Amino acid sequence: MRRLILLLVIFLNLSLFAQEAEYSVIVKDIETLLPIENATVFVMKTKQTLITNKDGKVTFVLNGASNVQVSETNYEKLTLRWAALKEDQFVIYLKNSHNKLDEVVVSNENPQKILQKIVSNSRQKLAASYRLKVYVREFFLLDNKYSYYNDGLVNFQFSVNQKKATTTLLVEQNRSYGLLENDISADLMGYNLNNIMENYCNLNYFDPLLDSKTKKEYSFTTKGHPNNKNYYVMSVVPLESAKTALDTYEIVYDPEKKLIIEFSVIIEPKNLAEIVENEQIGSKNVTRSIVKVSYRAEGQDYYLLTANEEIGYDLVLKEEIKNIQVRNNFITTNFNRQNFTYKESDVFKEKSLFNKKNKVLTKYWDISGFTATDEEKGIIDSLEFKL
């Protein structure tokens, strides 16, 4: 009888395993038939969140069938039954809203006051107790050549301290490839994961706009979103007379809920050209700075969804100048209001995943939410051979 039960258990496990399969979905514009990048694909059965790459593609593993929800700020949200997807295509078409509500929004309230309220309310909603499972990856370039790569599947536990979100970081799996040059290894160390996550959730990028000393150096314009009647777009541009302002902001927000949906902070090339370069040894002269962040607002849940950040700078050394670029991507693959339990020794307290030995238990990157393009796969594979 015991043998029979054992055989039955093995048979059931094999059956379940056999049903698990990998699927790829491509999201396209229904009119232009072009792929849509950065669309959110939500697998409703597993509650997994995925983001399309520049080919409009996501890849995921699924046991059985699941309805799929697809959304992108410029398009109408679509929920599709699994049976409607053709196995040989798995192409999902999104319809552009075509509301064209890009006229200037007239309001009696000062736009700076409106922004203060939106940022304050968004901060309050983000400052809560919950956890995010996040896939993070970083590409590093030295003199325009890819030199290092790392990625990992990590958990951020959020708590509230003095009305601000603070994080505890636990690393599930990670890998690093490539070679670093000794003379710049101290600088090419990537983002501080806890700091950058807290910046996203405390919206620290908006501090210059809320500071009474600097906010007068910007011009504020609010328009209706050109493709989504539910959102407004606020553009904040440095005035030509500004002495310290450099960043250009674009903020997509929900005027009813007073929540930020997306924002970008970019230093335009013309503003970079006006920066006086520092020739002192050890100086870092910025050559590129881009931050793009999006949030998911669903019912009572509001949390970071994706973040893409690029920073480039010329490092002044004794005998030469080296250009360093770091490209960082975050994507939340799972949101949960329940706290996890952990030992203090499990907490990752270092600055970046550079400082942790490789720990690979599964092909976690295949279910990361990011689907690497052929170009990215080639870069990662070439760095892997250097190890």
Short mmCIF file of C-alpha atoms in Angstrom, two decimals:
data_model
loop_
_atom_site.label_atom_id
_atom_site.label_comp_id
_atom_site.label_asym_id
_atom_site.label_seq_id
_atom_site.Cartn_x
_atom_site.Cartn_y
_atom_site.Cartn_z
CA MET A 1 0.00 0.00 0.00
CA ARG A 2 2.86 2.39 0.88
CA ARG A 3 4.52 1.69 -2.45
CA LEU A 4 1.24 2.30 -4.23
CA ILE A 5 0.77 5.64 -2.47
CA LEU A 6 4.38 6.62 -3.27
CA LEU A 7 3.90 5.76 -6.94
CA LEU A 8 0.67 7.77 -7.00
CA VAL A 9 2.40 10.84 -5.51
CA ILE A 10 5.24 10.59 -8.02
CA PHE A 11 2.76 10.22 -10.87
CA LEU A 12 0.82 13.31 -9.76
CA ASN A 13 3.99 15.38 -9.42
CA LEU A 14 5.17 14.30 -12.86
CA SER A 15 1.77 15.20 -14.30
CA LEU A 16 1.87 18.66 -12.75
CA PHE A 17 5.43 19.20 -13.92
CA ALA A 18 4.55 18.12 -17.41
CA GLN A 19 1.79 20.73 -17.57
CA GLU A 20 4.16 23.56 -16.73
CA ALA A 21 5.19 25.35 -19.90
CA GLU A 22 6.92 28.50 -21.05
CA TYR A 23 4.87 31.08 -22.91
CA SER A 24 5.79 34.22 -24.80
CA VAL A 25 3.41 37.10 -25.43
CA ILE A 26 3.99 40.03 -27.76
CA VAL A 27 2.08 43.29 -27.23
CA LYS A 28 1.45 45.50 -30.27
CA ASP A 29 -0.37 48.67 -31.25
CA ILE A 30 -3.55 47.60 -33.04
CA GLU A 31 -3.22 50.36 -35.66
CA THR A 32 0.50 50.58 -36.39
CA LEU A 33 1.22 46.90 -35.57
CA LEU A 34 4.42 48.11 -33.90
CA PRO A 35 5.58 46.51 -30.62
CA ILE A 36 4.77 48.38 -27.41
CA GLU A 37 7.64 48.72 -24.97
CA ASN A 38 7.14 48.96 -21.19
CA ALA A 39 3.57 47.63 -21.26
CA THR A 40 2.56 45.83 -18.06
CA VAL A 41 1.42 42.22 -18.46
CA PHE A 42 -0.24 40.83 -15.34
CA VAL A 43 -0.72 37.04 -15.19
CA MET A 44 -3.84 36.82 -13.05
CA LYS A 45 -3.43 33.21 -11.89
CA THR A 46 0.08 33.64 -10.47
CA LYS A 47 -0.22 37.42 -9.79
CA GLN A 48 3.05 37.84 -11.65
CA THR A 49 3.88 41.21 -13.18
CA LEU A 50 5.93 41.44 -16.37
CA ILE A 51 7.16 44.37 -18.46
CA THR A 52 7.52 44.16 -22.24
CA ASN A 53 10.94 44.79 -23.76
CA LYS A 54 11.61 46.93 -26.83
CA ASP A 55 10.30 44.06 -28.98
CA GLY A 56 7.01 44.18 -27.05
CA LYS A 57 7.74 40.72 -25.65
CA VAL A 58 7.37 39.01 -22.27
CA THR A 59 8.16 35.41 -21.39
CA PHE A 60 6.82 33.48 -18.40
CA VAL A 61 6.29 29.97 -17.06
CA LEU A 62 2.74 28.85 -16.27
CA ASN A 63 1.08 25.68 -15.07
CA GLY A 64 -2.27 25.48 -16.84
CA ALA A 65 -4.15 28.53 -18.11
CA SER A 66 -4.63 32.08 -16.86
CA ASN A 67 -6.36 35.23 -17.97
CA VAL A 68 -3.97 38.07 -18.77
CA GLN A 69 -4.36 41.79 -18.05
CA VAL A 70 -2.36 44.21 -20.19
CA SER A 71 -2.00 47.94 -19.59
CA GLU A 72 0.11 50.89 -20.69
CA THR A 73 -0.50 54.54 -19.89
CA ASN A 74 -1.11 55.50 -23.52
CA TYR A 75 -3.54 52.64 -24.24
CA GLU A 76 -6.82 51.22 -23.04
CA LYS A 77 -6.44 48.48 -20.43
CA LEU A 78 -7.31 45.03 -21.74
CA THR A 79 -8.18 41.82 -19.91
CA LEU A 80 -7.97 38.80 -22.19
CA ARG A 81 -9.23 35.29 -21.61
CA TRP A 82 -6.60 32.59 -22.09
CA ALA A 83 -8.73 30.79 -24.67
CA ALA A 84 -8.64 33.88 -26.89
CA LEU A 85 -4.86 33.62 -27.30
CA LYS A 86 -3.69 31.56 -30.24
CA GLU A 87 -0.88 29.24 -29.30
CA ASP A 88 1.07 29.89 -32.47
CA GLN A 89 0.91 33.68 -32.05
CA PHE A 90 0.16 34.88 -28.51
CA VAL A 91 -0.04 38.44 -29.81
CA ILE A 92 -2.09 40.98 -27.84
CA TYR A 93 -3.20 44.19 -29.51
CA LEU A 94 -3.86 47.37 -27.53
CA LYS A 95 -6.04 50.22 -28.70
CA ASN A 96 -4.81 53.78 -28.38
CA SER A 97 -7.33 55.91 -26.49
CA HIS A 98 -7.04 58.81 -28.97
CA ASN A 99 -8.55 61.24 -26.49
CA LYS A 100 -6.06 63.93 -27.48
CA LEU A 101 -6.79 65.93 -24.34
CA ASP A 102 -3.46 67.70 -24.48
CA GLU A 103 -4.90 71.16 -23.93
CA VAL A 104 -3.57 73.19 -21.02
CA VAL A 105 -5.48 72.53 -17.79
CA VAL A 106 -6.80 75.76 -16.30
CA SER A 107 -6.93 75.84 -12.52
CA ASN A 108 -7.30 78.56 -9.89
CA GLU A 109 -4.78 76.74 -7.74
CA ASN A 110 -1.05 77.34 -8.16
CA PRO A 111 0.55 74.32 -9.95
CA GLN A 112 3.29 74.19 -7.33
CA LYS A 113 0.62 73.82 -4.64
CA ILE A 114 -1.05 71.08 -6.69
CA LEU A 115 2.29 69.24 -6.99
CA GLN A 116 2.86 69.55 -3.24
CA LYS A 117 -0.51 67.89 -2.57
CA ILE A 118 0.11 65.12 -5.11
CA VAL A 119 3.58 64.35 -3.76
CA SER A 120 2.37 64.49 -0.15
CA ASN A 121 -0.56 62.14 -0.78
CA SER A 122 1.56 59.72 -2.83
CA ARG A 123 4.21 59.64 -0.10
CA GLN A 124 1.56 58.92 2.50
CA LYS A 125 0.15 56.00 0.47
CA LEU A 126 3.63 54.56 -0.19
CA ALA A 127 4.65 54.82 3.49
CA ALA A 128 3.04 51.57 4.61
CA SER A 129 3.99 48.12 5.81
CA TYR A 130 4.30 45.64 2.95
CA ARG A 131 6.87 43.71 0.97
CA LEU A 132 7.94 43.69 -2.64
CA LYS A 133 9.68 40.91 -4.50
CA VAL A 134 11.86 42.73 -7.01
CA TYR A 135 14.06 41.68 -9.89
CA VAL A 136 16.97 44.09 -10.23
CA ARG A 137 19.66 44.21 -12.89
CA GLU A 138 22.57 46.51 -13.70
CA PHE A 139 24.67 47.00 -16.83
CA PHE A 140 28.02 48.77 -16.58
CA LEU A 141 29.94 50.38 -19.40
CA LEU A 142 33.53 51.58 -19.37
CA ASP A 143 34.44 53.92 -22.25
CA ASN A 144 31.25 52.82 -24.06
CA LYS A 145 32.10 49.11 -23.77
CA TYR A 146 30.05 46.71 -21.63
CA SER A 147 32.31 45.63 -18.78
CA TYR A 148 30.07 44.25 -16.01
CA TYR A 149 26.62 42.92 -15.33
CA ASN A 150 24.72 41.77 -12.28
CA ASP A 151 21.15 40.85 -11.47
CA GLY A 152 19.24 39.39 -8.58
CA LEU A 153 15.88 38.45 -7.13
CA VAL A 154 15.46 40.31 -3.86
CA ASN A 155 12.83 41.10 -1.22
CA PHE A 156 12.29 44.58 0.22
CA GLN A 157 10.41 44.67 3.52
CA PHE A 158 8.87 48.12 4.06
CA SER A 159 8.17 49.76 7.37
CA VAL A 160 7.31 53.33 8.34
CA ASN A 161 9.69 55.51 10.34
CA GLN A 162 8.68 59.14 11.01
CA LYS A 163 6.15 59.00 8.15
CA LYS A 164 8.79 57.78 5.69
CA ALA A 165 9.29 54.37 4.13
CA THR A 166 12.38 52.46 5.23
CA THR A 167 13.48 49.13 3.79
CA THR A 168 15.11 45.90 4.85
CA LEU A 169 16.72 43.92 2.04
CA LEU A 170 17.02 40.15 1.70
CA VAL A 171 18.65 38.58 -1.34
CA GLU A 172 17.19 35.32 -2.65
CA GLN A 173 19.44 34.76 -5.66
CA ASN A 174 22.02 36.76 -7.59
CA ARG A 175 24.76 36.53 -10.20
CA SER A 176 27.56 38.81 -11.41
CA TYR A 177 29.64 38.61 -14.58
CA GLY A 178 32.56 40.54 -15.97
CA LEU A 179 35.88 42.08 -14.99
CA LEU A 180 36.52 45.37 -13.25
CA GLU A 181 39.59 47.51 -13.71
CA ASN A 182 41.47 48.01 -10.47
CA ASP A 183 41.84 51.76 -10.73
CA ILE A 184 38.10 52.46 -10.95
CA SER A 185 36.60 49.54 -9.02
CA ALA A 186 35.79 51.80 -6.07
CA ASP A 187 33.64 53.99 -8.31
CA LEU A 188 32.03 51.34 -10.48
CA MET A 189 30.10 49.73 -7.66
CA GLY A 190 26.51 50.27 -8.72
CA TYR A 191 23.53 51.69 -6.89
CA ASN A 192 22.90 51.33 -3.19
CA LEU A 193 19.78 49.16 -3.40
CA ASN A 194 18.21 50.26 -0.12
CA ASN A 195 18.86 53.93 -0.81
CA ILE A 196 17.50 53.86 -4.32
CA MET A 197 14.33 51.99 -3.29
CA GLU A 198 13.74 54.47 -0.46
CA ASN A 199 14.25 57.32 -2.95
CA TYR A 200 11.55 55.83 -5.20
CA CYS A 201 9.08 55.32 -2.37
CA ASN A 202 9.75 58.57 -0.51
CA LEU A 203 9.76 60.49 -3.81
CA ASN A 204 12.99 62.25 -2.87
CA TYR A 205 13.48 63.27 -6.50
CA PHE A 206 10.84 65.98 -5.98
CA ASP A 207 12.59 67.73 -3.10
CA PRO A 208 14.10 70.47 -5.35
CA LEU A 209 10.63 71.34 -6.65
CA LEU A 210 9.20 71.57 -3.14
CA ASP A 211 12.07 73.64 -1.76
CA SER A 212 11.00 77.30 -1.63
CA LYS A 213 14.55 78.36 -2.55
CA THR A 214 14.68 76.46 -5.84
CA LYS A 215 11.10 75.92 -7.03
CA LYS A 216 10.98 79.48 -8.37
CA GLU A 217 13.64 78.49 -10.91
CA TYR A 218 11.18 76.25 -12.77
CA SER A 219 8.29 76.73 -15.17
CA PHE A 220 5.18 74.60 -14.48
CA THR A 221 2.70 73.51 -17.19
CA THR A 222 -0.20 71.05 -16.78
CA LYS A 223 -2.01 69.42 -19.69
CA GLY A 224 -4.50 66.63 -20.17
CA HIS A 225 -2.84 63.34 -21.02
CA PRO A 226 -2.92 63.00 -24.84
CA ASN A 227 -4.10 59.38 -24.72
CA ASN A 228 -5.72 58.84 -21.33
CA LYS A 229 -8.63 60.95 -20.12
CA ASN A 230 -8.06 59.86 -16.51
CA TYR A 231 -4.61 61.44 -16.17
CA TYR A 232 -2.92 64.82 -16.29
CA VAL A 233 0.68 65.51 -17.31
CA MET A 234 2.69 68.16 -15.47
CA SER A 235 5.89 69.38 -17.15
CA VAL A 236 8.44 71.19 -15.01
CA VAL A 237 11.27 72.83 -16.94
CA PRO A 238 14.19 74.92 -15.67
CA LEU A 239 13.95 78.61 -16.55
CA GLU A 240 16.69 80.06 -18.72
CA SER A 241 17.57 82.37 -15.84
CA ALA A 242 17.89 79.47 -13.37
CA LYS A 243 21.18 79.36 -11.50
CA THR A 244 21.07 75.84 -10.08
CA ALA A 245 18.13 74.02 -11.69
CA LEU A 246 19.14 71.40 -14.26
CA ASP A 247 16.56 68.61 -14.22
CA THR A 248 13.50 68.51 -16.46
CA TYR A 249 10.49 66.71 -14.93
CA GLU A 250 7.44 65.07 -16.47
CA ILE A 251 4.83 63.81 -14.02
CA VAL A 252 1.79 61.74 -15.01
CA TYR A 253 -0.78 61.78 -12.20
CA ASP A 254 -4.36 60.92 -11.36
CA PRO A 255 -6.07 64.24 -10.47
CA GLU A 256 -8.95 62.50 -8.66
CA LYS A 257 -6.88 60.16 -6.47
CA LYS A 258 -3.99 62.66 -6.32
CA LEU A 259 -1.47 59.89 -7.00
CA ILE A 260 1.64 59.87 -9.17
CA ILE A 261 1.42 57.19 -11.86
CA GLU A 262 4.70 57.86 -13.65
CA PHE A 263 7.48 60.38 -13.54
CA SER A 264 10.74 61.07 -15.32
CA VAL A 265 13.67 63.29 -14.36
CA ILE A 266 16.12 64.04 -17.15
CA ILE A 267 19.01 66.43 -17.62
CA GLU A 268 18.65 67.68 -21.17
CA PRO A 269 21.83 67.84 -23.32
CA LYS A 270 21.62 71.65 -23.54
CA ASN A 271 21.67 71.86 -19.73
CA LEU A 272 24.56 69.42 -19.52
CA ALA A 273 26.51 71.61 -21.94
CA GLU A 274 26.21 74.53 -19.53
CA ILE A 275 27.84 72.67 -16.64
CA VAL A 276 31.41 73.79 -15.99
CA GLU A 277 33.61 70.71 -15.90
CA ASN A 278 35.78 70.10 -12.86
CA GLU A 279 39.32 69.12 -13.83
CA GLN A 280 40.40 68.13 -10.32
CA ILE A 281 41.57 64.50 -9.99
CA GLY A 282 38.75 62.31 -8.73
CA SER A 283 36.03 64.60 -10.07
CA LYS A 284 32.95 63.17 -11.77
CA ASN A 285 31.49 65.26 -14.57
CA VAL A 286 27.97 64.13 -15.47
CA THR A 287 27.43 63.21 -19.15
CA ARG A 288 24.00 61.56 -18.87
CA SER A 289 21.23 61.41 -16.26
CA ILE A 290 17.83 59.75 -16.78
CA VAL A 291 15.33 58.47 -14.20
CA LYS A 292 11.97 56.93 -15.20
CA VAL A 293 9.68 55.44 -12.53
CA SER A 294 6.14 54.01 -12.61
CA TYR A 295 3.70 52.95 -9.88
CA ARG A 296 0.76 50.56 -9.75
CA ALA A 297 -2.49 51.89 -8.29
CA GLU A 298 -5.04 49.08 -8.02
CA GLY A 299 -7.83 49.40 -5.46
CA GLN A 300 -6.20 50.16 -2.10
CA ASP A 301 -2.78 48.99 -3.28
CA TYR A 302 -0.21 51.54 -4.40
CA TYR A 303 3.44 50.64 -4.85
CA LEU A 304 6.51 50.89 -7.08
CA LEU A 305 6.09 48.95 -10.32
CA THR A 306 9.18 49.70 -12.41
CA ALA A 307 12.20 51.97 -12.36
CA ASN A 308 14.87 52.62 -14.95
CA GLU A 309 17.84 54.79 -14.15
CA GLU A 310 20.91 55.72 -16.18
CA ILE A 311 23.86 57.76 -15.04
CA GLY A 312 26.98 58.56 -17.03
CA TYR A 313 30.00 60.57 -15.96
CA ASP A 314 33.61 61.28 -16.88
CA LEU A 315 35.94 60.26 -14.09
CA VAL A 316 39.04 62.46 -13.96
CA LEU A 317 42.13 60.38 -13.22
CA LYS A 318 45.76 61.44 -13.01
CA GLU A 319 46.70 60.59 -16.59
CA GLU A 320 43.37 60.11 -18.34
CA ILE A 321 39.59 60.54 -18.25
CA LYS A 322 37.35 57.48 -18.23
CA ASN A 323 33.68 57.49 -19.06
CA ILE A 324 31.54 55.31 -16.80
CA GLN A 325 27.88 54.48 -17.39
CA VAL A 326 25.54 52.53 -15.10
CA ARG A 327 22.08 51.35 -16.19
CA ASN A 328 19.80 50.07 -13.48
CA ASN A 329 16.38 48.38 -13.81
CA PHE A 330 13.86 47.45 -11.11
CA ILE A 331 10.64 45.55 -11.60
CA THR A 332 8.25 44.44 -8.87
CA THR A 333 7.18 40.86 -9.57
CA ASN A 334 5.04 40.45 -6.45
CA PHE A 335 3.33 42.68 -3.86
CA ASN A 336 2.27 41.35 -0.46
CA ARG A 337 0.97 43.11 2.66
CA GLN A 338 2.17 40.31 4.94
CA ASN A 339 5.57 40.77 6.56
CA PHE A 340 8.13 38.01 6.15
CA THR A 341 10.13 36.60 9.03
CA TYR A 342 13.91 36.58 8.90
CA LYS A 343 17.02 36.42 11.02
CA GLU A 344 19.23 39.47 11.35
CA SER A 345 22.05 37.48 9.75
CA ASP A 346 19.89 37.13 6.60
CA VAL A 347 19.72 40.89 6.04
CA PHE A 348 21.86 42.17 3.18
CA LYS A 349 23.62 45.28 4.45
CA GLU A 350 26.12 45.91 1.69
CA LYS A 351 25.79 48.62 -0.94
CA SER A 352 25.15 46.52 -4.06
CA LEU A 353 25.04 42.95 -5.32
CA PHE A 354 28.69 43.28 -6.29
CA ASN A 355 29.45 42.51 -2.69
CA LYS A 356 27.62 39.19 -2.61
CA LYS A 357 28.84 35.89 -3.99
CA ASN A 358 26.85 34.33 -6.79
CA LYS A 359 23.89 32.32 -5.57
CA VAL A 360 21.89 30.65 -8.32
CA LEU A 361 19.25 28.07 -7.36
CA THR A 362 16.87 28.43 -10.31
CA LYS A 363 16.77 30.33 -13.60
CA TYR A 364 15.12 33.20 -11.77
CA TRP A 365 15.83 35.62 -14.63
CA ASP A 366 13.37 33.69 -16.82
CA ILE A 367 10.52 34.64 -14.48
CA SER A 368 11.90 38.06 -13.57
CA GLY A 369 9.34 40.19 -15.38
CA PHE A 370 12.04 41.40 -17.79
CA THR A 371 12.52 39.51 -21.02
CA ALA A 372 16.01 40.14 -22.33
CA THR A 373 16.33 41.17 -25.96
CA ASP A 374 18.70 39.27 -28.24
CA GLU A 375 21.19 42.12 -27.84
CA GLU A 376 21.02 41.94 -24.04
CA LYS A 377 21.41 38.15 -24.07
CA GLY A 378 24.50 38.53 -26.22
CA ILE A 379 26.01 41.05 -23.81
CA ILE A 380 25.32 38.88 -20.75
CA ASP A 381 26.69 35.74 -22.44
CA SER A 382 29.88 37.52 -23.50
CA LEU A 383 30.47 38.78 -19.96
CA GLU A 384 29.79 35.34 -18.52
CA PHE A 385 32.72 33.90 -20.46
CA LYS A 386 35.03 36.42 -18.77
CA LEU A 387 34.33 34.98 -15.35
#
